[in-house]
């Protein structure tokens, strides 16, 4: 079983709606239960983590939401200002810079700067230490924006390292990039569904990360896996039944026919799922973590707890 335990930074990515936030919460729960202090960093997201932990709402300031778990929902503007305050240590100077109307309207327009503000802040929290020299957080878990934007975000420190002249910005980006590219410290977790299109996009995403960014992918998380109810033979039989016009059966026994149709639909879903899983296995040698499809509210604390057993 793949374990994230020794990593300092985990980047949870994948297409929109595949379950990144659910996975981030479940993984955080698992790590916290094993004694790790975890920070879940979200990127200006619609806040849903509080329902997963039955906690207070999570905004741009770090809050403690469960034993060993903290969370923050980073807003780019807020993060710029925090960064500015750290960099421009002269009291008042950051206010002049960051409260300047021109700069305020200009900063978000610099390509990549909003992404770096959020990613850089998440990275910064891996570097914080308390008075005893102990890391404030053992691991920072970044619940990344959906695929395209997630990749854009990861590309920013690489670009800064490559093109920005030496200075504070470049120094931090270099330190962050060193951590992100180190498989001992960082893992990218790719969340996907056992369905045709998400699998195709996942294989493309893996290729893009391997070819271009060269970041260490820890594992694939296949979310929403249906338990298999039917054997190959049963499935084939049922799917044939579904394809046949069943008026006579329906008129003879309407509720029985409905039952058969439901079973046939399920068998068809299971076959499609098996085909998608086979494509994932053939297309990558990455470790896989399967999360079951939950026939309940997956954002309830009990569901997150249940899913955490897979990490
Ligand atoms: N294993 C699962 N079983 C059932 N529903 C799930 C599962 N994982 C996620 N969901 C539901 O799917 C929706 C999208 O999940 P979410 O974690 O918000 O995705 P993302 O962060 O990638 O957009 C949510 O309503 C969530 O509760
Ligand atoms: Mg999300």
mmCIF file of C-alpha atoms and ligand atoms in Angstrom:
data_model
loop_
_atom_site.group_PDB
_atom_site.id
_atom_site.type_symbol
_atom_site.label_atom_id
_atom_site.label_comp_id
_atom_site.label_asym_id
_atom_site.label_seq_id
_atom_site.Cartn_x
_atom_site.Cartn_y
_atom_site.Cartn_z
ATOM 1 C CA UNK A 1 0.000 0.000 0.000
ATOM 2 C CA UNK A 2 1.305 3.423 -0.954
ATOM 3 C CA UNK A 3 1.831 5.670 2.042
ATOM 4 C CA UNK A 4 2.249 9.423 2.091
ATOM 5 C CA UNK A 5 3.621 9.530 5.617
ATOM 6 C CA UNK A 6 7.159 10.767 5.084
ATOM 7 C CA UNK A 7 6.274 13.487 2.613
ATOM 8 C CA UNK A 8 6.307 17.140 3.601
ATOM 9 C CA UNK A 9 4.230 18.382 0.671
ATOM 10 C CA UNK A 10 1.378 16.637 -1.098
ATOM 11 C CA UNK A 11 -0.226 18.108 -4.173
ATOM 12 C CA UNK A 12 -3.707 16.705 -4.806
ATOM 13 C CA UNK A 13 -4.710 17.289 -8.409
ATOM 14 C CA UNK A 14 -7.113 16.029 -11.092
ATOM 15 C CA UNK A 15 -10.080 17.162 -13.137
ATOM 16 C CA UNK A 16 -12.868 19.208 -11.546
ATOM 17 C CA UNK A 17 -15.415 17.190 -9.594
ATOM 18 C CA UNK A 18 -13.419 13.946 -9.370
ATOM 19 C CA UNK A 19 -13.069 14.193 -5.595
ATOM 20 C CA UNK A 20 -9.893 16.194 -4.885
ATOM 21 C CA UNK A 21 -11.314 17.905 -1.829
ATOM 22 C CA UNK A 22 -12.814 14.660 -0.534
ATOM 23 C CA UNK A 23 -9.453 12.915 -1.015
ATOM 24 C CA UNK A 24 -7.567 15.772 0.654
ATOM 25 C CA UNK A 25 -9.861 15.530 3.674
ATOM 26 C CA UNK A 26 -9.675 11.719 3.896
ATOM 27 C CA UNK A 27 -5.887 11.695 3.519
ATOM 28 C CA UNK A 28 -5.530 14.443 6.127
ATOM 29 C CA UNK A 29 -7.644 12.348 8.515
ATOM 30 C CA UNK A 30 -5.485 9.274 7.946
ATOM 31 C CA UNK A 31 -2.206 11.153 8.465
ATOM 32 C CA UNK A 32 -3.537 12.994 11.508
ATOM 33 C CA UNK A 33 -4.641 9.701 13.058
ATOM 34 C CA UNK A 34 -1.034 8.497 12.692
ATOM 35 C CA UNK A 35 0.199 11.526 14.599
ATOM 36 C CA UNK A 36 1.104 13.921 11.773
ATOM 37 C CA UNK A 37 0.232 17.581 12.034
ATOM 38 C CA UNK A 38 -1.459 18.352 8.739
ATOM 39 C CA UNK A 39 -2.321 21.616 7.024
ATOM 40 C CA UNK A 40 -4.914 21.437 4.252
ATOM 41 C CA UNK A 41 -4.371 24.394 1.919
ATOM 42 C CA UNK A 42 -7.165 25.206 -0.511
ATOM 43 C CA UNK A 43 -6.833 27.649 -3.370
ATOM 44 C CA UNK A 44 -9.587 30.208 -3.193
ATOM 45 C CA UNK A 45 -12.090 27.366 -3.375
ATOM 46 C CA UNK A 46 -15.770 27.129 -2.618
ATOM 47 C CA UNK A 47 -15.481 26.209 1.030
ATOM 48 C CA UNK A 48 -16.662 22.633 1.697
ATOM 49 C CA UNK A 49 -14.053 21.291 4.060
ATOM 50 C CA UNK A 50 -15.921 22.545 7.148
ATOM 51 C CA UNK A 51 -18.826 20.168 6.467
ATOM 52 C CA UNK A 52 -16.359 17.287 6.094
ATOM 53 C CA UNK A 53 -14.987 17.962 9.583
ATOM 54 C CA UNK A 54 -18.079 19.521 11.167
ATOM 55 C CA UNK A 55 -15.833 22.487 11.931
ATOM 56 C CA UNK A 56 -16.056 26.256 11.713
ATOM 57 C CA UNK A 57 -15.830 27.810 8.234
ATOM 58 C CA UNK A 58 -12.351 27.949 6.731
ATOM 59 C CA UNK A 59 -11.209 31.315 5.390
ATOM 60 C CA UNK A 60 -7.869 32.926 4.488
ATOM 61 C CA UNK A 61 -6.502 32.521 8.035
ATOM 62 C CA UNK A 62 -5.355 29.127 9.273
ATOM 63 C CA UNK A 63 -7.877 27.446 11.584
ATOM 64 C CA UNK A 64 -7.673 24.271 13.638
ATOM 65 C CA UNK A 65 -10.493 22.017 12.386
ATOM 66 C CA UNK A 66 -9.823 18.608 13.965
ATOM 67 C CA UNK A 67 -7.162 16.919 16.126
ATOM 68 C CA UNK A 68 -3.851 17.420 14.266
ATOM 69 C CA UNK A 69 -5.601 19.062 11.295
ATOM 70 C CA UNK A 70 -5.533 22.717 10.296
ATOM 71 C CA UNK A 71 -6.968 24.295 7.162
ATOM 72 C CA UNK A 72 -6.768 27.503 5.180
ATOM 73 C CA UNK A 73 -8.553 28.728 2.067
ATOM 74 C CA UNK A 74 -5.993 31.013 0.461
ATOM 75 C CA UNK A 75 -7.108 34.126 -1.389
ATOM 76 C CA UNK A 76 -4.445 35.446 -3.768
ATOM 77 C CA UNK A 77 -4.759 39.074 -2.598
ATOM 78 C CA UNK A 78 -4.480 38.103 1.033
ATOM 79 C CA UNK A 79 -1.467 35.918 0.229
ATOM 80 C CA UNK A 80 0.290 38.718 -1.708
ATOM 81 C CA UNK A 81 -0.059 40.933 1.258
ATOM 82 C CA UNK A 82 1.233 38.318 3.685
ATOM 83 C CA UNK A 83 4.201 37.682 1.429
ATOM 84 C CA UNK A 84 4.841 41.386 1.120
ATOM 85 C CA UNK A 85 4.741 41.784 4.874
ATOM 86 C CA UNK A 86 7.336 39.042 5.266
ATOM 87 C CA UNK A 87 9.616 40.333 2.520
ATOM 88 C CA UNK A 88 9.368 44.056 3.134
ATOM 89 C CA UNK A 89 10.194 43.963 6.809
ATOM 90 C CA UNK A 90 10.311 47.783 7.140
ATOM 91 C CA UNK A 91 7.128 48.659 9.057
ATOM 92 C CA UNK A 92 4.696 50.485 6.885
ATOM 93 C CA UNK A 93 6.560 49.844 3.671
ATOM 94 C CA UNK A 94 4.435 46.891 2.703
ATOM 95 C CA UNK A 95 1.358 49.014 3.269
ATOM 96 C CA UNK A 96 2.692 51.627 0.872
ATOM 97 C CA UNK A 97 3.374 48.934 -1.709
ATOM 98 C CA UNK A 98 0.388 46.649 -1.228
ATOM 99 C CA UNK A 99 -2.210 49.259 -0.509
ATOM 100 C CA UNK A 100 -1.198 51.274 -3.533
ATOM 101 C CA UNK A 101 -4.140 51.255 -5.904
ATOM 102 C CA UNK A 102 -2.004 50.863 -8.989
ATOM 103 C CA UNK A 103 -0.044 47.948 -7.575
ATOM 104 C CA UNK A 104 -3.188 46.281 -6.289
ATOM 105 C CA UNK A 105 -4.775 46.294 -9.714
ATOM 106 C CA UNK A 106 -1.531 45.396 -11.439
ATOM 107 C CA UNK A 107 -0.370 42.434 -9.334
ATOM 108 C CA UNK A 108 -3.157 39.937 -10.154
ATOM 109 C CA UNK A 109 -2.602 40.669 -13.864
ATOM 110 C CA UNK A 110 1.017 39.454 -13.796
ATOM 111 C CA UNK A 111 0.797 35.960 -15.305
ATOM 112 C CA UNK A 112 1.311 33.320 -12.686
ATOM 113 C CA UNK A 113 1.527 35.659 -9.742
ATOM 114 C CA UNK A 114 -1.834 34.679 -8.233
ATOM 115 C CA UNK A 115 -0.877 31.015 -8.604
ATOM 116 C CA UNK A 116 2.498 31.613 -7.014
ATOM 117 C CA UNK A 117 0.942 33.587 -4.170
ATOM 118 C CA UNK A 118 -1.199 30.550 -3.285
ATOM 119 C CA UNK A 119 1.353 27.824 -3.984
ATOM 120 C CA UNK A 120 4.203 29.824 -2.433
ATOM 121 C CA UNK A 121 2.165 30.359 0.706
ATOM 122 C CA UNK A 122 1.437 26.622 0.979
ATOM 123 C CA UNK A 123 5.148 25.896 0.538
ATOM 124 C CA UNK A 124 6.084 28.579 3.074
ATOM 125 C CA UNK A 125 4.079 26.722 5.711
ATOM 126 C CA UNK A 126 6.343 23.691 5.244
ATOM 127 C CA UNK A 127 9.279 25.873 6.322
ATOM 128 C CA UNK A 128 7.758 27.272 9.517
ATOM 129 C CA UNK A 129 9.236 26.075 12.821
ATOM 130 C CA UNK A 130 8.196 26.649 16.420
ATOM 131 C CA UNK A 131 10.374 27.806 19.315
ATOM 132 C CA UNK A 132 11.773 24.268 19.781
ATOM 133 C CA UNK A 133 12.752 24.093 16.135
ATOM 134 C CA UNK A 134 9.974 21.627 15.372
ATOM 135 C CA UNK A 135 8.041 21.985 12.114
ATOM 136 C CA UNK A 136 4.745 23.744 12.654
ATOM 137 C CA UNK A 137 3.197 21.257 10.212
ATOM 138 C CA UNK A 138 4.606 17.835 9.353
ATOM 139 C CA UNK A 139 2.846 17.899 6.028
ATOM 140 C CA UNK A 140 1.089 20.467 3.867
ATOM 141 C CA UNK A 141 -1.583 19.061 1.643
ATOM 142 C CA UNK A 142 -2.495 21.310 -1.275
ATOM 143 C CA UNK A 143 -5.998 20.827 -2.629
ATOM 144 C CA UNK A 144 -5.110 22.130 -6.089
ATOM 145 C CA UNK A 145 -7.321 23.810 -8.659
ATOM 146 C CA UNK A 146 -8.676 21.505 -11.401
ATOM 147 C CA UNK A 147 -6.167 19.888 -13.772
ATOM 148 C CA UNK A 148 -5.335 22.636 -16.292
ATOM 149 C CA UNK A 149 -5.046 25.284 -13.633
ATOM 150 C CA UNK A 150 -3.271 22.907 -11.290
ATOM 151 C CA UNK A 151 -0.541 22.336 -13.860
ATOM 152 C CA UNK A 152 -0.306 26.070 -14.558
ATOM 153 C CA UNK A 153 0.159 26.578 -10.867
ATOM 154 C CA UNK A 154 2.959 24.012 -10.577
ATOM 155 C CA UNK A 155 4.699 25.432 -13.612
ATOM 156 C CA UNK A 156 5.071 28.894 -12.057
ATOM 157 C CA UNK A 157 8.002 28.225 -9.689
ATOM 158 C CA UNK A 158 9.778 26.383 -12.515
ATOM 159 C CA UNK A 159 9.384 29.421 -14.762
ATOM 160 C CA UNK A 160 10.485 31.792 -11.986
ATOM 161 C CA UNK A 161 13.597 29.660 -11.409
ATOM 162 C CA UNK A 162 14.326 29.696 -15.133
ATOM 163 C CA UNK A 163 13.696 33.340 -16.044
ATOM 164 C CA UNK A 164 13.491 35.675 -13.046
ATOM 165 C CA UNK A 165 16.723 37.453 -12.083
ATOM 166 C CA UNK A 166 18.269 36.542 -8.728
ATOM 167 C CA UNK A 167 16.440 38.064 -5.768
ATOM 168 C CA UNK A 168 13.999 37.152 -3.029
ATOM 169 C CA UNK A 169 11.314 35.886 -5.392
ATOM 170 C CA UNK A 170 13.750 33.649 -7.233
ATOM 171 C CA UNK A 171 15.362 32.429 -4.009
ATOM 172 C CA UNK A 172 12.014 31.273 -2.592
ATOM 173 C CA UNK A 173 10.922 29.728 -5.877
ATOM 174 C CA UNK A 174 14.216 27.818 -6.011
ATOM 175 C CA UNK A 175 13.766 26.473 -2.502
ATOM 176 C CA UNK A 176 10.167 25.515 -3.225
ATOM 177 C CA UNK A 177 11.055 23.887 -6.542
ATOM 178 C CA UNK A 178 13.809 21.901 -4.860
ATOM 179 C CA UNK A 179 11.245 20.506 -2.429
ATOM 180 C CA UNK A 180 8.583 19.892 -5.091
ATOM 181 C CA UNK A 181 10.940 17.900 -7.308
ATOM 182 C CA UNK A 182 12.307 15.763 -4.468
ATOM 183 C CA UNK A 183 10.433 12.433 -4.281
ATOM 184 C CA UNK A 184 11.485 12.011 -0.657
ATOM 185 C CA UNK A 185 9.636 15.196 0.303
ATOM 186 C CA UNK A 186 6.867 15.696 -2.233
ATOM 187 C CA UNK A 187 4.194 13.573 -3.845
ATOM 188 C CA UNK A 188 1.687 14.542 -6.488
ATOM 189 C CA UNK A 189 -1.530 12.565 -6.025
ATOM 190 C CA UNK A 190 -3.701 12.374 -9.106
ATOM 191 C CA UNK A 191 -7.381 11.809 -8.443
ATOM 192 C CA UNK A 192 -9.503 10.258 -11.156
ATOM 193 C CA UNK A 193 -12.714 8.305 -11.727
ATOM 194 C CA UNK A 194 -12.962 4.819 -13.275
ATOM 195 C CA UNK A 195 -14.623 6.258 -16.388
ATOM 196 C CA UNK A 196 -13.503 6.643 -19.982
ATOM 197 C CA UNK A 197 -12.976 10.404 -20.266
ATOM 198 C CA UNK A 198 -11.388 10.978 -16.853
ATOM 199 C CA UNK A 199 -8.982 8.086 -17.539
ATOM 200 C CA UNK A 200 -7.975 9.575 -20.899
ATOM 201 C CA UNK A 201 -7.379 12.943 -19.252
ATOM 202 C CA UNK A 202 -5.454 11.346 -16.410
ATOM 203 C CA UNK A 203 -3.099 9.552 -18.777
ATOM 204 C CA UNK A 204 -2.515 12.900 -20.524
ATOM 205 C CA UNK A 205 -1.915 14.609 -17.205
ATOM 206 C CA UNK A 206 0.648 11.979 -16.183
ATOM 207 C CA UNK A 207 2.440 12.414 -19.517
ATOM 208 C CA UNK A 208 2.502 16.198 -19.070
ATOM 209 C CA UNK A 209 3.931 15.905 -15.556
ATOM 210 C CA UNK A 210 6.536 13.322 -16.620
ATOM 211 C CA UNK A 211 7.644 15.138 -19.782
ATOM 212 C CA UNK A 212 7.501 18.733 -18.767
ATOM 213 C CA UNK A 213 7.433 19.287 -15.010
ATOM 214 C CA UNK A 214 9.158 16.088 -13.886
ATOM 215 C CA UNK A 215 7.505 16.115 -10.507
ATOM 216 C CA UNK A 216 7.292 12.950 -8.407
ATOM 217 C CA UNK A 217 3.854 11.384 -8.808
ATOM 218 C CA UNK A 218 3.132 9.362 -5.670
ATOM 219 C CA UNK A 219 -0.006 7.484 -6.631
ATOM 220 C CA UNK A 220 -3.222 7.519 -8.567
ATOM 221 C CA UNK A 221 -6.372 7.732 -6.499
ATOM 222 C CA UNK A 222 -9.264 6.107 -8.310
ATOM 223 C CA UNK A 223 -12.329 7.525 -6.621
ATOM 224 C CA UNK A 224 -15.894 6.234 -6.721
ATOM 225 C CA UNK A 225 -15.115 2.609 -7.521
ATOM 226 C CA UNK A 226 -18.252 0.458 -7.638
ATOM 227 C CA UNK A 227 -18.053 -2.873 -5.850
ATOM 228 C CA UNK A 228 -18.332 -5.615 -8.455
ATOM 229 C CA UNK A 229 -21.632 -7.523 -8.152
ATOM 230 C CA UNK A 230 -21.684 -9.502 -11.387
ATOM 231 C CA UNK A 231 -19.276 -11.967 -12.977
ATOM 232 C CA UNK A 232 -18.182 -11.468 -16.623
ATOM 233 C CA UNK A 233 -20.731 -14.045 -17.772
ATOM 234 C CA UNK A 234 -23.565 -12.605 -15.732
ATOM 235 C CA UNK A 235 -22.730 -9.115 -16.940
ATOM 236 C CA UNK A 236 -22.687 -10.206 -20.584
ATOM 237 C CA UNK A 237 -26.064 -11.897 -20.183
ATOM 238 C CA UNK A 238 -27.610 -8.897 -18.478
ATOM 239 C CA UNK A 239 -26.225 -6.393 -20.973
ATOM 240 C CA UNK A 240 -27.716 -8.482 -23.823
ATOM 241 C CA UNK A 241 -31.051 -8.381 -22.010
ATOM 242 C CA UNK A 242 -30.871 -4.610 -21.732
ATOM 243 C CA UNK A 243 -30.276 -4.318 -25.473
ATOM 244 C CA UNK A 244 -33.372 -6.403 -26.258
ATOM 245 C CA UNK A 245 -36.824 -4.881 -26.430
ATOM 246 C CA UNK A 246 -38.533 -6.225 -23.341
ATOM 247 C CA UNK A 247 -42.148 -5.098 -23.871
ATOM 248 C CA UNK A 248 -43.485 -8.611 -23.486
ATOM 249 C CA UNK A 249 -41.562 -9.136 -20.242
ATOM 250 C CA UNK A 250 -42.589 -5.681 -19.032
ATOM 251 C CA UNK A 251 -46.272 -6.218 -19.665
ATOM 252 C CA UNK A 252 -46.141 -9.667 -18.071
ATOM 253 C CA UNK A 253 -44.292 -8.523 -14.967
ATOM 254 C CA UNK A 254 -43.542 -4.780 -14.858
ATOM 255 C CA UNK A 255 -41.668 -4.664 -11.559
ATOM 256 C CA UNK A 256 -39.592 -7.735 -12.423
ATOM 257 C CA UNK A 257 -38.608 -6.148 -15.737
ATOM 258 C CA UNK A 258 -37.579 -2.946 -13.956
ATOM 259 C CA UNK A 259 -35.384 -5.001 -11.667
ATOM 260 C CA UNK A 260 -33.718 -6.696 -14.609
ATOM 261 C CA UNK A 261 -33.172 -3.367 -16.336
ATOM 262 C CA UNK A 262 -31.564 -1.929 -13.189
ATOM 263 C CA UNK A 263 -29.303 -4.986 -12.841
ATOM 264 C CA UNK A 264 -28.390 -4.754 -16.537
ATOM 265 C CA UNK A 265 -27.518 -1.061 -16.196
ATOM 266 C CA UNK A 266 -25.348 -1.835 -13.201
ATOM 267 C CA UNK A 267 -23.646 -4.688 -15.082
ATOM 268 C CA UNK A 268 -22.948 -2.304 -17.984
ATOM 269 C CA UNK A 269 -21.435 0.234 -15.558
ATOM 270 C CA UNK A 270 -19.268 -2.446 -14.020
ATOM 271 C CA UNK A 271 -17.988 -3.520 -17.429
ATOM 272 C CA UNK A 272 -17.187 0.091 -18.392
ATOM 273 C CA UNK A 273 -15.423 0.527 -15.053
ATOM 274 C CA UNK A 274 -13.359 -2.638 -15.590
ATOM 275 C CA UNK A 275 -12.335 -1.390 -19.052
ATOM 276 C CA UNK A 276 -11.304 1.998 -17.625
ATOM 277 C CA UNK A 277 -9.315 0.406 -14.800
ATOM 278 C CA UNK A 278 -7.592 -1.856 -17.328
ATOM 279 C CA UNK A 279 -6.574 1.209 -19.369
ATOM 280 C CA UNK A 280 -5.136 2.848 -16.254
ATOM 281 C CA UNK A 281 -3.163 -0.276 -15.383
ATOM 282 C CA UNK A 282 -1.861 -0.614 -18.946
ATOM 283 C CA UNK A 283 -1.044 3.087 -19.256
ATOM 284 C CA UNK A 284 0.908 3.617 -16.053
ATOM 285 C CA UNK A 285 2.884 1.670 -13.521
ATOM 286 C CA UNK A 286 1.904 4.025 -10.720
ATOM 287 C CA UNK A 287 0.614 2.715 -7.399
ATOM 288 C CA UNK A 288 -3.181 2.940 -7.233
ATOM 289 C CA UNK A 289 -5.483 3.599 -4.325
ATOM 290 C CA UNK A 290 -9.125 2.680 -4.901
ATOM 291 C CA UNK A 291 -11.817 4.553 -2.981
ATOM 292 C CA UNK A 292 -15.292 3.027 -2.968
ATOM 293 C CA UNK A 293 -18.288 4.821 -4.384
ATOM 294 C CA UNK A 294 -20.345 5.832 -1.349
ATOM 295 C CA UNK A 295 -24.120 5.628 -1.612
ATOM 296 C CA UNK A 296 -24.443 8.405 0.960
ATOM 297 C CA UNK A 297 -23.333 11.996 1.448
ATOM 298 C CA UNK A 298 -19.593 11.688 0.875
ATOM 299 C CA UNK A 299 -18.930 15.079 2.459
ATOM 300 C CA UNK A 300 -20.242 14.036 5.886
ATOM 301 C CA UNK A 301 -17.583 13.473 8.592
ATOM 302 C CA UNK A 302 -18.480 9.768 8.874
ATOM 303 C CA UNK A 303 -17.895 9.290 5.128
ATOM 304 C CA UNK A 304 -14.530 11.060 5.252
ATOM 305 C CA UNK A 305 -13.579 8.874 8.198
ATOM 306 C CA UNK A 306 -14.566 5.747 6.239
ATOM 307 C CA UNK A 307 -12.585 6.841 3.147
ATOM 308 C CA UNK A 308 -9.538 7.648 5.288
ATOM 309 C CA UNK A 309 -9.051 3.914 5.967
ATOM 310 C CA UNK A 310 -7.709 3.626 2.387
ATOM 311 C CA UNK A 311 -4.709 5.853 3.102
HETATM 312 N N1 LIG B 1 -16.233 8.155 -3.132
HETATM 313 C C1 LIG B 1 -17.302 8.944 -3.323
HETATM 314 N N2 LIG B 1 -18.561 8.421 -3.334
HETATM 315 C C2 LIG B 1 -19.627 9.210 -3.519
HETATM 316 N N3 LIG B 1 -19.560 10.547 -3.717
HETATM 317 C C3 LIG B 1 -18.348 11.126 -3.734
HETATM 318 C C4 LIG B 1 -17.151 10.362 -3.534
HETATM 319 N N4 LIG B 1 -16.098 11.224 -3.570
HETATM 320 C C5 LIG B 1 -16.602 12.457 -3.793
HETATM 321 N N5 LIG B 1 -17.945 12.412 -3.879
HETATM 322 C C6 LIG B 1 -18.842 13.557 -4.107
HETATM 323 O O1 LIG B 1 -18.564 14.091 -5.393
HETATM 324 C C7 LIG B 1 -18.631 15.516 -5.381
HETATM 325 C C8 LIG B 1 -17.305 16.114 -5.858
HETATM 326 O O2 LIG B 1 -16.290 15.820 -4.896
HETATM 327 P P1 LIG B 1 -15.177 16.910 -4.517
HETATM 328 O O3 LIG B 1 -14.270 16.281 -3.516
HETATM 329 O O4 LIG B 1 -15.798 18.209 -4.147
HETATM 330 O O5 LIG B 1 -14.456 17.045 -5.926
HETATM 331 P P2 LIG B 1 -13.373 18.137 -6.433
HETATM 332 O O6 LIG B 1 -12.739 18.733 -5.216
HETATM 333 O O7 LIG B 1 -12.407 17.352 -7.275
HETATM 334 O O8 LIG B 1 -14.128 19.138 -7.252
HETATM 335 C C9 LIG B 1 -18.999 15.915 -3.963
HETATM 336 O O9 LIG B 1 -20.385 16.094 -3.882
HETATM 337 C C10 LIG B 1 -18.548 14.713 -3.149
HETATM 338 O O10 LIG B 1 -19.264 14.588 -1.926
HETATM 339 MG MG1 LIG B 2 -12.588 20.730 -4.633
#
